[in-house]
Every structure is written in structure tokens, then in C-alpha cells.
């Protein structure tokens, strides 16, 4: 499941091949001089993952010959709707967005469809409405990989806390449902305490503290995103629970994103695993599909030539599910799930400048 890297010097040529082979405030960057104008709404800029995406997006726009207008909706669907109107007024030919409330975005998608402006959603998938392509990884697989890692480490018994994302988001629902389903089917001896956190690190830390007080024998934590990383580690340290993996007091922690800090913490023994969500590929293929839409290209379900698979979610909605590997200290297999070591050079978290 290793993501394949493409040198930036050959990206433009690669994109040309792919196109034939594949089934708030605004700012501007990119080509100019007649280049297609696109809009990119950043969902937030308060996490390492999304800040990495924000860094990669203009690089991809330049390599693809696109002029890019940007907005930031700051995890607010009303602001996203306003940003869409602003981008439309600036004459964009397509919009990439990552709506965090995947139910409430439907009216904005209807507006864009009526104006024949194609949309690519990144990381999230709208509950209703059509877009040209969804670019995300298999979020159910995130929950399953975390489940198999913790289930194996705990030998099928014990208690774990799942710090959920926002259940108004398809990502929060997918990761939660898959983790719970996997635990029930494969590791029925493990008790799961699910805590809704709305992707809020302070709230996640507060709820984890309550659970650790009520159940001092908790042995596992699944964080559905690195938003909870700093608070979780601080809390474990305060409780003298930030111990090496071979210590009897150790609590096994699985995160999700693959940011550099997570990879460093796995190496240091502070956390035990993460699922690497490809921020670089999200930016690359969101803009690639947006350019394809502007150019009148179309796609079909099936394997791609960039190590992913396009699925049909429902009639009229396709999703390119990019690779997102499990990362562990030993690079072993857990419950049949292969993993990479944290120093693997294919991981985007090891290649960000």
C-alpha cells in the first residue's frame, strides 16, 4: 500500500499521462496569462495536517498550470457558503473544497451545479448532491486499521477510548462505525468508550481525562485525527502514564493523519501507531481532477494508475480512494493489516520541508 511518489520535475508530464490513462479572504497564486482560474477553499488552518495541505495546494496549481483563488472557511459551513459566492464572483471555472459538515453543504453544491461549475471535494464526501470527484482515502479502513492494531496489542481484552471527530462529518461517522464494527466482530472482549469531540482538541482532552478517572484500567486510545495529539500526550504525562511500550502502565495510542510529529512520537515511544492520510496527494489529485473537469474529461470506477481505486458511491458520485497506510514502530502486520515504519521515505510526513 505504499503511496507512489512523483518527482516535481516530471509532474506535468505525469499529469498529461494520467489524463489519458485514468478511467474568508481571498488570495491568488498560479499561472496567469490565460491559465484556468480555480477556487480552493481551505477548511481550516489550525491543524498540522491542513496546514500541510495548504502548503501543497499552490505547488500543485503551479505545476498544473492553474491560477488559484483561495478562501478559508474555518470549519464553518455558513462561511464556506459565503466563500463559494465570492469565488463565483471572481469567475472561477471550478472549486475544490473540504466541507466539514457534509450534510449542510448541499445547497451550495446545487448553486454551483446550476452555474455548471464543477466541484471536487477533498477528504470529505457530501451526504447529498453530486460533485465531479471526491478525493479521499477509505475512512472506514482508518477505523479498521486502528481497531486491528489495538485489538492485537490488547490481545482481545480490555478497555479503549475512541476520541471521535465530528459525527456531522462523513469522516467522523465512517471512522467511528468501522472501528466499532471491527471491535464487535473481531475483538468482542474489548470495551469501547466513544467520545464525540467535534474535532476539538481541548474537548477531547477533557473527555479522555473523565474516562481515565472513571476507568483507570483503560489501555488504549484511538484518536480519529491528530487534533487530539498534544492534549492526549500532555494528559498521559500528567498522570505518569506516558511510559515506554514495554511498561505495564503503557496505554497504546493510535492516531490518524501521519503528520511529522506523529512519526516522531512513534519513534520516541510516545504513541504507537497512526494512519497516514496523504495531505500531499489530496492537494495533487484534487487539482488534477478539477483540471480534468474543466477540460471535459470523464472517469469510470476501477483501479487508477496512481495506486488507488475509484469507486461509485452512488449514481453520479465517484470517489478516488487514495492509499493511507498504517504506521507502526516495527512495521509489522496487525490483524492481517500491513504497516510501514515511521522512517519510511514514502510517507508524506517525512518529505515535507
mmCIF file of C-alpha atoms in Angstrom:
data_model
loop_
_atom_site.group_PDB
_atom_site.id
_atom_site.type_symbol
_atom_site.label_atom_id
_atom_site.label_comp_id
_atom_site.label_asym_id
_atom_site.label_seq_id
_atom_site.Cartn_x
_atom_site.Cartn_y
_atom_site.Cartn_z
ATOM 1 C CA UNK A 1 0.000 0.000 0.000
ATOM 2 C CA UNK A 2 2.943 2.357 -0.320
ATOM 3 C CA UNK A 3 1.938 5.636 -1.996
ATOM 4 C CA UNK A 4 3.972 6.195 -5.146
ATOM 5 C CA UNK A 5 5.899 9.460 -5.276
ATOM 6 C CA UNK A 6 6.384 11.513 -8.438
ATOM 7 C CA UNK A 7 9.270 13.943 -8.735
ATOM 8 C CA UNK A 8 8.077 17.509 -9.176
ATOM 9 C CA UNK A 9 10.213 17.925 -12.275
ATOM 10 C CA UNK A 10 8.138 15.278 -14.073
ATOM 11 C CA UNK A 11 4.745 16.050 -12.585
ATOM 12 C CA UNK A 12 3.433 17.961 -15.579
ATOM 13 C CA UNK A 13 4.271 15.071 -17.902
ATOM 14 C CA UNK A 14 2.742 12.610 -15.423
ATOM 15 C CA UNK A 15 -0.480 14.587 -15.266
ATOM 16 C CA UNK A 16 -0.728 14.558 -19.049
ATOM 17 C CA UNK A 17 -0.425 10.779 -18.991
ATOM 18 C CA UNK A 18 -2.915 10.455 -16.136
ATOM 19 C CA UNK A 19 -5.499 12.470 -18.001
ATOM 20 C CA UNK A 20 -5.456 9.929 -20.811
ATOM 21 C CA UNK A 21 -4.882 6.797 -18.716
ATOM 22 C CA UNK A 22 -7.276 7.171 -15.781
ATOM 23 C CA UNK A 23 -10.554 5.513 -16.177
ATOM 24 C CA UNK A 24 -12.721 34.169 4.159
ATOM 25 C CA UNK A 25 -10.221 36.462 2.472
ATOM 26 C CA UNK A 26 -9.197 35.515 -0.982
ATOM 27 C CA UNK A 27 -5.713 35.254 -2.382
ATOM 28 C CA UNK A 28 -4.365 34.263 -5.757
ATOM 29 C CA UNK A 29 -1.487 32.107 -6.928
ATOM 30 C CA UNK A 30 -0.546 30.229 -10.043
ATOM 31 C CA UNK A 31 -0.054 30.674 -13.702
ATOM 32 C CA UNK A 32 -1.924 33.713 -15.001
ATOM 33 C CA UNK A 33 -1.632 34.561 -18.686
ATOM 34 C CA UNK A 34 -4.820 32.767 -19.675
ATOM 35 C CA UNK A 35 -4.466 29.906 -17.213
ATOM 36 C CA UNK A 36 -7.788 28.444 -15.993
ATOM 37 C CA UNK A 37 -8.877 30.099 -12.755
ATOM 38 C CA UNK A 38 -9.945 27.742 -9.985
ATOM 39 C CA UNK A 39 -11.065 28.270 -6.421
ATOM 40 C CA UNK A 40 -9.788 26.311 -3.443
ATOM 41 C CA UNK A 41 -11.495 26.657 -0.080
ATOM 42 C CA UNK A 42 -9.323 25.562 2.816
ATOM 43 C CA UNK A 43 -11.475 24.064 5.585
ATOM 44 C CA UNK A 44 -9.290 25.265 8.464
ATOM 45 C CA UNK A 45 -5.723 26.292 9.296
ATOM 46 C CA UNK A 46 -5.434 25.268 12.933
ATOM 47 C CA UNK A 47 -4.026 21.750 12.466
ATOM 48 C CA UNK A 48 -0.710 20.478 11.152
ATOM 49 C CA UNK A 49 -2.498 18.298 8.621
ATOM 50 C CA UNK A 50 -4.481 21.091 6.991
ATOM 51 C CA UNK A 51 -1.557 23.490 7.134
ATOM 52 C CA UNK A 52 0.388 20.896 5.160
ATOM 53 C CA UNK A 53 -2.430 20.664 2.614
ATOM 54 C CA UNK A 54 -2.423 24.463 2.351
ATOM 55 C CA UNK A 55 1.281 24.346 1.569
ATOM 56 C CA UNK A 56 0.929 21.673 -1.123
ATOM 57 C CA UNK A 57 -2.075 23.172 -2.977
ATOM 58 C CA UNK A 58 -0.359 26.173 -4.625
ATOM 59 C CA UNK A 59 2.567 23.968 -5.647
ATOM 60 C CA UNK A 60 0.173 21.630 -7.433
ATOM 61 C CA UNK A 61 -1.682 24.556 -9.045
ATOM 62 C CA UNK A 62 1.543 25.928 -10.463
ATOM 63 C CA UNK A 63 2.645 22.549 -11.789
ATOM 64 C CA UNK A 64 -0.741 22.030 -13.461
ATOM 65 C CA UNK A 65 -0.815 25.499 -14.997
ATOM 66 C CA UNK A 66 -3.783 26.713 -12.977
ATOM 67 C CA UNK A 67 -4.433 30.119 -11.455
ATOM 68 C CA UNK A 68 -5.763 29.647 -7.940
ATOM 69 C CA UNK A 69 -8.017 31.819 -5.791
ATOM 70 C CA UNK A 70 -8.231 30.701 -2.155
ATOM 71 C CA UNK A 71 -10.562 31.159 0.790
ATOM 72 C CA UNK A 72 -10.656 29.668 4.286
ATOM 73 C CA UNK A 73 -13.990 28.605 5.770
ATOM 74 C CA UNK A 74 -12.580 27.989 9.270
ATOM 75 C CA UNK A 75 -14.726 24.913 9.924
ATOM 76 C CA UNK A 76 -17.900 26.975 9.386
ATOM 77 C CA UNK A 77 -20.329 25.849 6.681
ATOM 78 C CA UNK A 78 -22.004 29.287 6.575
ATOM 79 C CA UNK A 79 -18.632 30.853 5.846
ATOM 80 C CA UNK A 80 -17.966 28.183 3.225
ATOM 81 C CA UNK A 81 -21.238 29.067 1.501
ATOM 82 C CA UNK A 82 -20.245 32.735 1.523
ATOM 83 C CA UNK A 83 -16.800 31.852 0.189
ATOM 84 C CA UNK A 84 -18.386 29.922 -2.673
ATOM 85 C CA UNK A 85 -20.336 33.021 -3.694
ATOM 86 C CA UNK A 86 -17.141 35.084 -3.534
ATOM 87 C CA UNK A 87 -15.272 32.610 -5.737
ATOM 88 C CA UNK A 88 -18.136 32.523 -8.242
ATOM 89 C CA UNK A 89 -17.997 36.323 -8.487
ATOM 90 C CA UNK A 90 -14.288 36.064 -9.295
ATOM 91 C CA UNK A 91 -15.021 33.902 -12.309
ATOM 92 C CA UNK A 92 -13.574 30.573 -11.204
ATOM 93 C CA UNK A 93 -14.056 27.639 -13.558
ATOM 94 C CA UNK A 94 -14.095 25.016 -10.785
ATOM 95 C CA UNK A 95 -13.873 24.760 -6.990
ATOM 96 C CA UNK A 96 -12.096 22.337 -4.658
ATOM 97 C CA UNK A 97 -13.425 22.256 -1.109
ATOM 98 C CA UNK A 98 -13.353 20.112 2.020
ATOM 99 C CA UNK A 99 -16.721 20.703 3.744
ATOM 100 C CA UNK A 100 -16.534 19.638 7.371
ATOM 101 C CA UNK A 101 -20.337 19.493 7.715
ATOM 102 C CA UNK A 102 -21.108 17.105 4.883
ATOM 103 C CA UNK A 103 -24.890 17.397 5.227
ATOM 104 C CA UNK A 104 -25.193 21.193 5.214
ATOM 105 C CA UNK A 105 -23.169 21.741 2.039
ATOM 106 C CA UNK A 106 -25.937 20.519 -0.300
ATOM 107 C CA UNK A 107 -27.429 23.979 -1.129
ATOM 108 C CA UNK A 108 -24.012 25.357 -2.104
ATOM 109 C CA UNK A 109 -23.448 22.361 -4.370
ATOM 110 C CA UNK A 110 -26.829 22.959 -6.009
ATOM 111 C CA UNK A 111 -25.860 26.586 -6.692
ATOM 112 C CA UNK A 112 -22.596 25.525 -8.300
ATOM 113 C CA UNK A 113 -24.311 22.835 -10.370
ATOM 114 C CA UNK A 114 -26.808 25.388 -11.689
ATOM 115 C CA UNK A 115 -23.882 27.503 -12.882
ATOM 116 C CA UNK A 116 -22.100 24.465 -14.358
ATOM 117 C CA UNK A 117 -19.071 24.990 -12.120
ATOM 118 C CA UNK A 118 -17.525 21.584 -11.328
ATOM 119 C CA UNK A 119 -16.622 20.709 -7.752
ATOM 120 C CA UNK A 120 -14.064 18.347 -6.284
ATOM 121 C CA UNK A 121 -14.357 17.622 -2.577
ATOM 122 C CA UNK A 122 -11.234 16.720 -0.621
ATOM 123 C CA UNK A 123 -11.140 14.466 2.455
ATOM 124 C CA UNK A 124 -14.931 14.579 2.830
ATOM 125 C CA UNK A 125 -17.886 13.415 0.759
ATOM 126 C CA UNK A 126 -21.214 15.282 0.616
ATOM 127 C CA UNK A 127 -24.191 13.449 2.054
ATOM 128 C CA UNK A 128 -26.345 14.823 -0.781
ATOM 129 C CA UNK A 129 -25.587 16.399 -4.113
ATOM 130 C CA UNK A 130 -23.151 15.493 -6.861
ATOM 131 C CA UNK A 131 -19.571 16.566 -7.383
ATOM 132 C CA UNK A 132 -17.156 15.756 -10.197
ATOM 133 C CA UNK A 133 -14.924 13.663 -7.922
ATOM 134 C CA UNK A 134 -14.330 13.002 -4.248
ATOM 135 C CA UNK A 135 -10.650 12.749 -3.324
ATOM 136 C CA UNK A 136 -10.156 10.998 -0.018
ATOM 137 C CA UNK A 137 -8.855 7.779 1.425
ATOM 138 C CA UNK A 138 -11.070 4.945 2.620
ATOM 139 C CA UNK A 139 -12.075 6.344 6.011
ATOM 140 C CA UNK A 140 -13.685 3.094 7.090
ATOM 141 C CA UNK A 141 -10.286 1.499 6.603
ATOM 142 C CA UNK A 142 -8.860 4.071 9.038
ATOM 143 C CA UNK A 143 -11.128 2.800 11.790
ATOM 144 C CA UNK A 144 -10.497 -0.832 10.894
ATOM 145 C CA UNK A 145 -6.711 -0.416 10.929
ATOM 146 C CA UNK A 146 -6.820 1.286 14.324
ATOM 147 C CA UNK A 147 -9.097 -1.491 15.595
ATOM 148 C CA UNK A 148 -6.790 -4.278 14.455
ATOM 149 C CA UNK A 149 -3.736 -2.602 15.932
ATOM 150 C CA UNK A 150 -5.318 -2.036 19.351
ATOM 151 C CA UNK A 151 -7.106 -5.391 19.297
ATOM 152 C CA UNK A 152 -3.816 -7.170 18.645
ATOM 153 C CA UNK A 153 -1.844 -5.207 21.232
ATOM 154 C CA UNK A 154 -4.503 -5.738 23.906
ATOM 155 C CA UNK A 155 -4.841 -9.423 22.974
ATOM 156 C CA UNK A 156 -8.592 -9.004 22.541
ATOM 157 C CA UNK A 157 -9.457 -7.831 26.062
ATOM 158 C CA UNK A 158 -9.535 -4.551 27.973
ATOM 159 C CA UNK A 159 -10.902 -1.038 27.609
ATOM 160 C CA UNK A 160 -10.223 1.643 24.994
ATOM 161 C CA UNK A 161 -11.369 5.202 24.413
ATOM 162 C CA UNK A 162 -12.223 6.394 20.915
ATOM 163 C CA UNK A 163 -11.900 10.181 20.547
ATOM 164 C CA UNK A 164 -14.301 10.679 17.660
ATOM 165 C CA UNK A 165 -14.344 13.520 15.197
ATOM 166 C CA UNK A 166 -17.496 15.391 14.287
ATOM 167 C CA UNK A 167 -20.342 12.957 13.616
ATOM 168 C CA UNK A 168 -21.886 15.562 11.291
ATOM 169 C CA UNK A 169 -18.962 14.676 9.014
ATOM 170 C CA UNK A 170 -18.866 11.536 6.874
ATOM 171 C CA UNK A 171 -15.282 11.077 8.092
ATOM 172 C CA UNK A 172 -16.270 11.016 11.739
ATOM 173 C CA UNK A 173 -19.108 8.612 11.013
ATOM 174 C CA UNK A 174 -17.043 6.294 8.810
ATOM 175 C CA UNK A 175 -14.141 6.023 11.262
ATOM 176 C CA UNK A 176 -16.471 5.543 14.223
ATOM 177 C CA UNK A 177 -18.730 2.951 12.626
ATOM 178 C CA UNK A 178 -15.831 0.944 11.195
ATOM 179 C CA UNK A 179 -13.911 0.912 14.491
ATOM 180 C CA UNK A 180 -16.992 -0.188 16.420
ATOM 181 C CA UNK A 181 -17.976 -2.830 13.850
ATOM 182 C CA UNK A 182 -14.462 -4.267 13.772
ATOM 183 C CA UNK A 183 -14.245 -4.431 17.569
ATOM 184 C CA UNK A 184 -17.599 -6.195 17.839
ATOM 185 C CA UNK A 185 -16.747 -8.721 15.144
ATOM 186 C CA UNK A 186 -13.073 -9.403 15.883
ATOM 187 C CA UNK A 187 -12.324 -8.304 19.455
ATOM 188 C CA UNK A 188 -15.570 -8.695 21.395
ATOM 189 C CA UNK A 189 -13.687 -8.758 24.709
ATOM 190 C CA UNK A 190 -12.707 -5.115 24.349
ATOM 191 C CA UNK A 191 -14.985 -2.380 25.704
ATOM 192 C CA UNK A 192 -15.060 0.802 23.613
ATOM 193 C CA UNK A 193 -15.922 4.181 25.137
ATOM 194 C CA UNK A 194 -16.857 6.509 22.264
ATOM 195 C CA UNK A 195 -16.454 10.236 22.891
ATOM 196 C CA UNK A 196 -17.726 12.819 20.391
ATOM 197 C CA UNK A 197 -15.249 15.718 20.242
ATOM 198 C CA UNK A 198 -16.188 17.785 17.170
ATOM 199 C CA UNK A 199 -12.503 17.692 16.102
ATOM 200 C CA UNK A 200 -11.756 19.849 19.180
ATOM 201 C CA UNK A 201 -8.504 19.039 20.986
ATOM 202 C CA UNK A 202 -9.446 20.678 24.287
ATOM 203 C CA UNK A 203 -12.774 18.838 24.397
ATOM 204 C CA UNK A 204 -11.053 15.559 23.540
ATOM 205 C CA UNK A 205 -8.577 16.001 26.405
ATOM 206 C CA UNK A 206 -11.381 16.831 28.833
ATOM 207 C CA UNK A 207 -13.383 13.744 27.906
ATOM 208 C CA UNK A 208 -10.333 11.486 27.995
ATOM 209 C CA UNK A 209 -9.498 12.760 31.482
ATOM 210 C CA UNK A 210 -13.003 11.909 32.710
ATOM 211 C CA UNK A 211 -12.788 8.391 31.262
ATOM 212 C CA UNK A 212 -9.335 7.756 32.760
ATOM 213 C CA UNK A 213 -10.632 8.870 36.156
ATOM 214 C CA UNK A 214 -13.666 6.608 35.898
ATOM 215 C CA UNK A 215 -11.712 3.701 34.407
ATOM 216 C CA UNK A 216 -8.034 3.764 35.432
ATOM 217 C CA UNK A 217 -7.565 0.387 33.729
ATOM 218 C CA UNK A 218 -8.034 1.848 30.212
ATOM 219 C CA UNK A 219 -5.279 0.505 27.959
ATOM 220 C CA UNK A 220 -5.948 2.004 24.547
ATOM 221 C CA UNK A 221 -6.837 5.311 22.865
ATOM 222 C CA UNK A 222 -7.883 5.820 19.252
ATOM 223 C CA UNK A 223 -7.679 9.451 18.151
ATOM 224 C CA UNK A 224 -9.542 9.931 14.878
ATOM 225 C CA UNK A 225 -7.219 12.796 13.958
ATOM 226 C CA UNK A 226 -4.008 14.402 15.185
ATOM 227 C CA UNK A 227 -6.147 17.271 16.535
ATOM 228 C CA UNK A 228 -6.087 15.403 19.858
ATOM 229 C CA UNK A 229 -2.372 14.529 19.885
ATOM 230 C CA UNK A 230 -0.929 17.327 22.033
ATOM 231 C CA UNK A 231 -3.692 17.197 24.646
ATOM 232 C CA UNK A 232 -3.599 13.403 24.896
ATOM 233 C CA UNK A 233 0.166 13.284 25.413
ATOM 234 C CA UNK A 234 0.039 16.096 27.958
ATOM 235 C CA UNK A 235 -2.695 14.320 29.906
ATOM 236 C CA UNK A 236 -0.874 10.982 29.896
ATOM 237 C CA UNK A 237 2.294 12.701 31.078
ATOM 238 C CA UNK A 238 0.444 14.419 33.933
ATOM 239 C CA UNK A 239 -0.883 11.047 35.050
ATOM 240 C CA UNK A 240 2.525 9.341 34.760
ATOM 241 C CA UNK A 241 1.126 7.149 32.003
ATOM 242 C CA UNK A 242 3.453 8.323 29.228
ATOM 243 C CA UNK A 243 5.639 5.254 29.558
ATOM 244 C CA UNK A 244 7.549 3.026 27.108
ATOM 245 C CA UNK A 245 5.558 0.329 25.274
ATOM 246 C CA UNK A 246 7.075 -2.442 27.414
ATOM 247 C CA UNK A 247 5.970 -0.784 30.668
ATOM 248 C CA UNK A 248 2.915 -2.328 32.341
ATOM 249 C CA UNK A 249 1.334 1.138 32.696
ATOM 250 C CA UNK A 250 1.643 1.918 28.983
ATOM 251 C CA UNK A 251 -1.525 2.979 27.174
ATOM 252 C CA UNK A 252 -1.459 2.146 23.483
ATOM 253 C CA UNK A 253 -2.306 5.190 21.380
ATOM 254 C CA UNK A 254 -3.279 5.201 17.694
ATOM 255 C CA UNK A 255 -3.647 8.477 15.832
ATOM 256 C CA UNK A 256 -4.710 9.406 12.309
ATOM 257 C CA UNK A 257 -3.046 11.807 9.838
ATOM 258 C CA UNK A 258 0.645 10.981 9.524
ATOM 259 C CA UNK A 259 1.937 14.443 10.382
ATOM 260 C CA UNK A 260 5.689 14.685 11.137
ATOM 261 C CA UNK A 261 5.038 14.989 14.889
ATOM 262 C CA UNK A 262 3.167 11.681 14.928
ATOM 263 C CA UNK A 263 6.016 9.904 13.147
ATOM 264 C CA UNK A 264 8.469 11.392 15.645
ATOM 265 C CA UNK A 265 6.279 10.332 18.564
ATOM 266 C CA UNK A 266 6.072 6.761 17.284
ATOM 267 C CA UNK A 267 9.861 6.625 17.099
ATOM 268 C CA UNK A 268 10.116 8.087 20.604
ATOM 269 C CA UNK A 269 7.571 5.617 22.001
ATOM 270 C CA UNK A 270 5.051 8.308 22.971
ATOM 271 C CA UNK A 271 2.369 6.913 20.674
ATOM 272 C CA UNK A 272 2.238 3.545 18.986
ATOM 273 C CA UNK A 273 0.685 3.968 15.554
ATOM 274 C CA UNK A 274 -1.004 6.274 13.103
ATOM 275 C CA UNK A 275 -2.760 6.033 9.761
ATOM 276 C CA UNK A 276 -1.009 8.283 7.253
ATOM 277 C CA UNK A 277 -3.624 10.403 5.480
ATOM 278 C CA UNK A 278 -1.905 11.750 2.343
ATOM 279 C CA UNK A 279 -2.027 15.559 2.541
ATOM 280 C CA UNK A 280 0.248 15.888 -0.468
ATOM 281 C CA UNK A 281 -1.812 13.564 -2.664
ATOM 282 C CA UNK A 282 -5.043 15.219 -1.553
ATOM 283 C CA UNK A 283 -3.770 18.529 -2.952
ATOM 284 C CA UNK A 284 -2.280 16.962 -6.070
ATOM 285 C CA UNK A 285 -5.304 14.943 -7.147
ATOM 286 C CA UNK A 286 -7.943 17.466 -6.067
ATOM 287 C CA UNK A 287 -6.491 19.936 -8.546
ATOM 288 C CA UNK A 288 -5.756 17.238 -11.104
ATOM 289 C CA UNK A 289 -9.440 16.222 -11.172
ATOM 290 C CA UNK A 290 -10.549 19.845 -11.183
ATOM 291 C CA UNK A 291 -8.427 20.498 -14.273
ATOM 292 C CA UNK A 292 -9.794 17.305 -15.824
ATOM 293 C CA UNK A 293 -13.356 18.541 -15.230
ATOM 294 C CA UNK A 294 -12.581 21.892 -16.851
ATOM 295 C CA UNK A 295 -11.019 20.041 -19.798
ATOM 296 C CA UNK A 296 -14.154 17.903 -20.266
ATOM 297 C CA UNK A 297 -12.610 14.603 -19.140
ATOM 298 C CA UNK A 298 -14.601 11.810 -17.511
ATOM 299 C CA UNK A 299 -13.769 8.813 -15.319
ATOM 300 C CA UNK A 300 -15.156 5.386 -14.520
ATOM 301 C CA UNK A 301 -14.951 3.164 -11.420
ATOM 302 C CA UNK A 302 -11.894 0.936 -11.227
ATOM 303 C CA UNK A 303 -8.175 0.943 -10.486
ATOM 304 C CA UNK A 304 -6.164 4.034 -11.377
ATOM 305 C CA UNK A 305 -2.542 4.276 -12.418
ATOM 306 C CA UNK A 306 -1.612 6.054 -9.189
ATOM 307 C CA UNK A 307 -2.120 3.157 -6.751
ATOM 308 C CA UNK A 308 -5.711 3.941 -5.842
ATOM 309 C CA UNK A 309 -9.198 2.840 -6.754
ATOM 310 C CA UNK A 310 -12.178 4.853 -7.987
ATOM 311 C CA UNK A 311 -15.482 3.648 -6.567
ATOM 312 C CA UNK A 312 -19.055 4.697 -7.301
ATOM 313 C CA UNK A 313 -20.521 5.846 -4.008
ATOM 314 C CA UNK A 314 -23.957 6.394 -5.531
ATOM 315 C CA UNK A 315 -25.190 7.181 -9.039
ATOM 316 C CA UNK A 316 -23.407 10.318 -10.200
ATOM 317 C CA UNK A 317 -20.803 10.357 -7.436
ATOM 318 C CA UNK A 318 -17.306 8.895 -7.824
ATOM 319 C CA UNK A 319 -14.607 8.726 -5.165
ATOM 320 C CA UNK A 320 -10.883 8.202 -5.713
ATOM 321 C CA UNK A 321 -9.734 6.346 -2.609
ATOM 322 C CA UNK A 322 -6.054 7.109 -2.163
ATOM 323 C CA UNK A 323 -3.656 4.915 -0.227
ATOM 324 C CA UNK A 324 -3.351 5.567 3.536
ATOM 325 C CA UNK A 325 -1.015 3.066 5.249
ATOM 326 C CA UNK A 326 -0.830 2.096 8.899
ATOM 327 C CA UNK A 327 2.439 3.214 10.509
ATOM 328 C CA UNK A 328 3.959 1.367 13.483
ATOM 329 C CA UNK A 329 7.355 1.224 15.159
ATOM 330 C CA UNK A 330 8.191 -2.254 13.913
ATOM 331 C CA UNK A 331 6.468 -2.055 10.531
ATOM 332 C CA UNK A 332 4.724 -5.351 11.297
ATOM 333 C CA UNK A 333 1.292 -6.739 10.467
ATOM 334 C CA UNK A 334 -1.589 -6.406 12.914
ATOM 335 C CA UNK A 335 -4.729 -8.427 12.440
ATOM 336 C CA UNK A 336 -3.628 -9.014 8.864
ATOM 337 C CA UNK A 337 -3.034 -5.281 8.245
ATOM 338 C CA UNK A 338 0.457 -4.455 6.975
ATOM 339 C CA UNK A 339 2.237 -1.352 8.253
ATOM 340 C CA UNK A 340 5.203 0.884 7.461
ATOM 341 C CA UNK A 341 7.928 2.044 9.838
ATOM 342 C CA UNK A 342 7.849 5.742 10.803
ATOM 343 C CA UNK A 343 11.067 6.498 8.911
ATOM 344 C CA UNK A 344 9.747 5.116 5.600
ATOM 345 C CA UNK A 345 10.583 7.661 2.900
ATOM 346 C CA UNK A 346 7.306 7.066 1.072
ATOM 347 C CA UNK A 347 5.371 8.747 3.904
ATOM 348 C CA UNK A 348 4.488 12.351 3.165
ATOM 349 C CA UNK A 349 5.274 13.301 6.760
ATOM 350 C CA UNK A 350 8.931 12.503 6.060
ATOM 351 C CA UNK A 351 9.045 14.663 2.945
ATOM 352 C CA UNK A 352 7.585 17.990 3.987
ATOM 353 C CA UNK A 353 10.028 20.892 4.035
#
